[in-house]
Amino acid sequence: MSDLRKDLVSGDWIIMAPERAKRPSEFFPEKRARNILPKEQCPFDDLAKSGNLPMYIGAPDEKSWKAAVVPNKFPALTHSDVCATMVQDGLFEHVEGHGQHDLLIFREHEKGIDAIPRNDVIMAFEALQKRYLMLAKDKCLVYTSAFFNWGPSAGASLHHPHIQILTLPIMPPSILHSLVHSRNYWQKHKRCVHCDILAYEEKEKVRIVCESERAIAVAPYASRHPFGVTVYPKAHLPSFEATGRDDLAAVVDMLQSCLGKMKRNINDPDLNFFIHTAPLKSKKTYTHYHWHMEVLPKISIPAGFELSTGVLINVVPPETAAAMLRR
Ligand SMILES: [Zn+2]
Ligand SMILES: [Zn+2]
């Protein structure tokens, strides 16, 4: 039987329709070919040669970096010292493309993040935290989205592992939605919605993919995509960049573990992951928030129904997904 599930945080509706994936092979799309450039031609191996400089952050240092934060040569938004303002454009409104678009580049040329040494990945996420703190000082910028595209179908134009860091002068609608809904829950119940979800999932057990003392990975009850997993620090922490090393390392371990499970158990899909955290400023306003990372394998493509209604159809219920990933 298919089933309509409501997301407790966003209020979105998701249709769970396992009958639509009758053949087990539909769970595992054909392995996608990743077009890996030879190292000599890869722009992320020699940053000076490819013009991907200046280096804002080199970790552990600029010379022997394992992770580097640099400007994107092809930015979606460009930076200026003047804050963008809303301008009337006839009937419409627009804001100039003021923002910042950076890249966090791993030294590793080919392997996925699951296979990069743990300490290098932790160091990369610490560099990302530093970049968030630098961006928070810019009075014009409102929200930073850090996201990872892996494989052509997930939007990666270059294979070399890198995280994009796009900072906006406006609040993205889906983040605003999530912040408002979690604040409403906080005001009503005097508790964090994500902490409540985690306590519930610990009791139910069926949707937990893996966990440690400080972090947990869950296939969400109203999972939007087949095999989607959310990774949380167990402690109630509103912002990614203010998270201490032990909690951050625990989340990184959980992320690497989830990526490894996806590689081994569901045929190494293309995927995206991203961070959802509190906005850059007014941290006191967002004490109700609980930052997390969402990992979304690229298994289904939104079609007419999804585009017309915003309601997604997921053919792999999270209980099935968690059991298959746990193997
Ligand atoms: Zn490379
Ligand atoms: Zn919480």
XYZ file of C-alpha atoms and ligand atoms in Angstrom:
329
model
C 0.000 0.000 0.000
C 1.282 3.436 -0.757
C 1.255 5.955 2.033
C 1.352 9.785 2.305
C 3.806 10.971 4.956
C 4.155 14.480 6.357
C 7.570 15.909 7.154
C 7.440 17.107 10.773
C 9.835 20.002 10.148
C 8.913 21.323 6.687
C 5.271 20.241 6.578
C 5.942 18.804 3.085
C 4.031 15.747 1.903
C 5.836 12.752 0.437
C 4.169 9.776 -1.257
C 5.796 6.456 -0.313
C 5.025 4.178 -3.233
C 7.159 1.014 -3.011
C 4.876 -0.707 -5.571
C 6.263 1.616 -8.196
C 9.653 -0.111 -7.864
C 8.517 -3.694 -8.374
C 11.760 -4.966 -9.791
C 14.563 -4.950 -7.197
C 16.996 -3.778 -9.898
C 15.136 -0.458 -9.955
C 16.668 0.278 -6.544
C 20.095 0.148 -8.096
C 20.403 2.199 -11.231
C 23.194 1.303 -13.555
C 26.536 2.491 -12.274
C 27.212 5.889 -13.791
C 30.428 6.592 -15.596
C 32.360 9.414 -13.943
C 34.484 11.330 -16.400
C 37.771 11.580 -14.562
C 40.330 13.875 -16.207
C 43.985 12.880 -16.166
C 45.632 14.574 -13.199
C 47.796 16.804 -15.459
C 44.686 18.291 -17.034
C 42.703 18.693 -13.811
C 42.385 22.362 -12.776
C 42.093 21.427 -9.092
C 45.518 19.788 -8.881
C 47.565 22.873 -9.711
C 45.599 25.832 -8.390
C 48.158 28.430 -9.495
C 48.238 27.111 -13.067
C 44.456 27.009 -13.349
C 44.079 30.461 -11.760
C 42.000 29.178 -8.835
C 43.638 31.579 -6.389
C 44.025 33.389 -3.979
C 43.808 30.689 -1.365
C 41.595 31.977 1.438
C 42.383 28.978 3.636
C 44.898 26.157 3.232
C 44.646 23.270 5.672
C 46.917 22.446 7.364
C 48.770 25.274 5.528
C 48.944 26.890 2.080
C 51.944 24.904 0.925
C 51.024 21.365 1.951
C 47.262 21.770 1.799
C 44.985 18.743 2.032
C 41.985 21.040 1.648
C 41.938 24.560 0.198
C 39.224 27.213 0.135
C 39.492 29.324 -3.036
C 37.174 31.546 -5.083
C 35.121 29.843 -7.786
C 36.362 31.011 -11.194
C 32.817 30.727 -12.541
C 30.748 32.231 -9.732
C 26.954 32.078 -9.636
C 27.103 35.266 -7.523
C 29.883 37.842 -7.431
C 31.140 39.801 -4.479
C 31.047 43.570 -4.076
C 31.607 45.889 -1.134
C 28.204 47.464 -1.551
C 25.225 45.551 -0.206
C 22.676 44.559 -2.813
C 19.311 46.271 -2.531
C 15.912 45.327 -3.850
C 15.183 47.222 -7.060
C 11.808 47.634 -8.758
C 12.004 46.430 -12.366
C 8.660 47.451 -13.863
C 6.211 44.933 -12.523
C 8.985 42.820 -11.030
C 11.659 43.110 -8.333
C 15.279 42.082 -8.420
C 18.429 42.164 -6.325
C 21.827 42.383 -7.991
C 23.788 39.134 -7.892
C 25.805 40.138 -4.837
C 27.216 37.205 -2.919
C 30.223 34.955 -2.713
C 30.932 31.665 -4.437
C 33.881 29.625 -3.143
C 35.192 26.114 -3.516
C 36.653 23.810 -0.908
C 38.987 21.558 -2.880
C 40.344 18.300 -1.494
C 43.915 17.403 -2.420
C 42.688 13.941 -3.454
C 42.053 13.868 -7.217
C 39.907 10.800 -7.703
C 38.617 9.026 -4.592
C 35.275 9.783 -3.001
C 35.091 11.441 0.417
C 34.429 8.052 2.038
C 37.911 6.927 0.936
C 39.896 10.072 1.867
C 41.803 9.673 5.190
C 39.599 10.593 8.146
C 41.892 13.293 9.516
C 42.054 15.040 6.123
C 38.257 15.127 5.888
C 37.969 16.495 9.437
C 40.588 19.127 8.552
C 38.575 20.056 5.440
C 35.397 20.540 7.469
C 37.328 22.649 9.993
C 38.502 24.808 7.068
C 34.872 25.079 5.992
C 33.941 26.232 9.503
C 36.625 28.929 9.292
C 35.257 30.102 5.954
C 31.734 30.346 7.432
C 33.137 32.527 10.243
C 34.910 34.785 7.714
C 31.743 35.123 5.617
C 29.675 35.950 8.710
C 31.692 39.182 9.073
C 30.383 40.484 5.722
C 27.406 42.686 6.586
C 25.766 42.087 3.200
C 25.630 38.296 3.344
C 22.793 36.330 4.909
C 23.077 32.595 4.346
C 25.826 30.173 3.311
C 24.954 26.954 1.546
C 27.741 24.348 1.409
C 27.038 21.448 -0.921
C 28.799 18.561 -2.606
C 27.945 17.226 -6.053
C 29.326 13.784 -6.906
C 28.906 12.466 -10.421
C 27.532 14.066 -13.592
C 23.884 13.278 -12.833
C 24.285 15.075 -9.474
C 25.572 18.200 -11.216
C 29.350 17.766 -10.877
C 31.024 19.189 -13.972
C 34.451 18.167 -12.633
C 35.109 14.852 -10.928
C 37.865 16.031 -8.538
C 36.179 16.060 -5.081
C 35.177 19.580 -4.012
C 32.515 21.263 -1.921
C 30.887 24.450 -3.232
C 30.230 27.294 -0.799
C 27.598 29.688 -2.089
C 26.698 32.657 0.114
C 23.538 34.620 -0.626
C 22.291 38.139 0.167
C 18.796 36.708 0.739
C 17.358 33.919 2.862
C 16.653 30.859 0.663
C 12.923 29.970 0.872
C 13.349 26.321 1.858
C 15.755 27.278 4.685
C 13.362 29.967 5.882
C 10.565 27.412 5.834
C 12.580 24.956 7.904
C 13.664 27.674 10.395
C 10.118 28.948 10.864
C 8.603 25.477 11.316
C 11.251 24.400 13.809
C 10.757 27.673 15.740
C 6.996 27.075 15.862
C 7.601 23.583 17.266
C 10.049 25.019 19.837
C 7.523 27.613 20.968
C 4.716 25.067 21.222
C 6.595 22.185 22.903
C 9.595 23.997 24.460
C 11.787 21.413 22.738
C 13.789 21.080 19.524
C 11.934 19.222 16.777
C 15.119 17.488 15.625
C 16.050 16.374 19.164
C 12.518 14.954 19.487
C 12.843 13.164 16.143
C 16.184 11.657 17.210
C 14.789 10.499 20.590
C 11.869 8.882 18.752
C 14.117 7.220 16.169
C 16.328 5.824 18.964
C 13.228 4.081 20.352
C 11.885 2.904 16.991
C 15.313 1.803 15.706
C 14.003 0.931 12.191
C 15.225 4.073 10.416
C 18.693 4.383 12.018
C 21.470 3.761 9.487
C 24.379 4.086 11.930
C 25.242 5.910 15.127
C 28.017 6.648 17.564
C 28.195 8.305 20.972
C 28.033 11.822 19.471
C 26.392 11.492 16.026
C 23.621 9.627 14.269
C 22.489 8.954 10.686
C 18.795 8.416 10.034
C 16.660 7.681 6.971
C 13.946 10.341 7.591
C 10.342 9.197 8.190
C 9.105 11.348 5.288
C 12.210 10.785 3.192
C 12.037 12.845 0.018
C 14.354 10.643 -2.043
C 15.158 6.913 -2.147
C 18.007 6.160 0.285
C 18.182 9.758 1.536
C 19.987 9.958 4.901
C 20.262 12.814 7.427
C 23.334 13.021 9.643
C 23.083 14.908 12.957
C 25.303 15.733 15.876
C 23.427 14.251 18.856
C 24.046 17.389 20.922
C 21.628 20.249 20.262
C 23.880 22.540 18.210
C 22.334 25.341 16.095
C 25.297 26.164 13.891
C 27.796 24.106 11.987
C 30.607 26.631 12.319
C 30.346 26.863 16.134
C 30.557 23.087 16.586
C 33.542 21.839 18.594
C 36.045 19.348 17.231
C 34.684 16.209 18.938
C 31.140 16.702 17.661
C 32.343 17.764 14.209
C 34.640 14.719 13.948
C 31.741 12.461 14.964
C 29.523 13.924 12.211
C 32.339 13.539 9.663
C 32.779 9.883 10.715
C 29.064 9.326 10.245
C 29.126 11.041 6.835
C 32.066 8.917 5.657
C 30.343 5.814 6.946
C 27.084 6.657 5.089
C 28.959 7.394 1.862
C 30.830 4.076 2.188
C 27.554 2.197 2.766
C 26.009 3.826 -0.293
C 29.032 2.868 -2.371
C 28.974 -0.766 -1.195
C 25.281 -1.464 -0.749
C 23.441 0.540 -3.395
C 25.835 0.399 -6.349
C 27.863 3.559 -5.759
C 25.284 6.145 -6.897
C 25.948 9.720 -7.909
C 24.856 11.880 -4.982
C 24.611 15.287 -3.369
C 25.101 16.211 0.235
C 24.678 19.575 1.889
C 24.703 21.295 5.249
C 21.609 22.859 6.789
C 22.637 25.301 9.495
C 21.470 28.543 11.123
C 21.961 31.766 9.120
C 25.270 33.614 9.378
C 24.087 36.315 11.782
C 21.763 36.847 14.772
C 22.757 33.511 16.269
C 20.646 34.265 19.342
C 17.514 34.152 17.159
C 18.212 30.592 16.075
C 18.878 28.733 19.328
C 15.950 26.457 18.411
C 17.745 25.145 15.307
C 19.726 21.886 15.078
C 22.218 21.733 12.226
C 22.540 18.604 10.116
C 23.703 17.225 6.794
C 21.507 15.610 4.170
C 22.928 12.966 1.850
C 20.794 12.347 -1.240
C 21.761 9.667 -3.757
C 20.715 10.563 -7.286
C 18.348 7.703 -7.909
C 15.075 9.300 -8.988
C 14.504 12.297 -11.211
C 11.639 14.671 -10.339
C 9.072 14.497 -13.150
C 5.876 16.353 -14.085
C 3.937 15.432 -10.943
C 6.754 16.520 -8.586
C 7.356 19.737 -10.532
C 3.678 20.624 -10.638
C 2.854 19.926 -6.975
C 6.076 20.006 -4.952
C 4.962 16.606 -3.600
C 7.641 13.978 -4.163
C 7.140 10.277 -4.781
C 9.658 7.985 -3.078
C 9.676 4.339 -4.151
C 11.953 3.145 -1.319
C 10.433 3.634 2.166
C 13.059 4.784 4.691
C 12.658 1.584 6.772
C 13.686 -0.468 3.715
C 16.442 2.009 2.835
C 17.918 1.955 6.365
C 17.886 -1.865 6.482
C 19.601 -2.101 3.088
C 22.211 0.520 3.971
C 22.957 -1.066 7.382
C 23.967 -4.403 5.826
Zn 42.193 16.648 -9.830
Zn 18.066 19.769 18.805
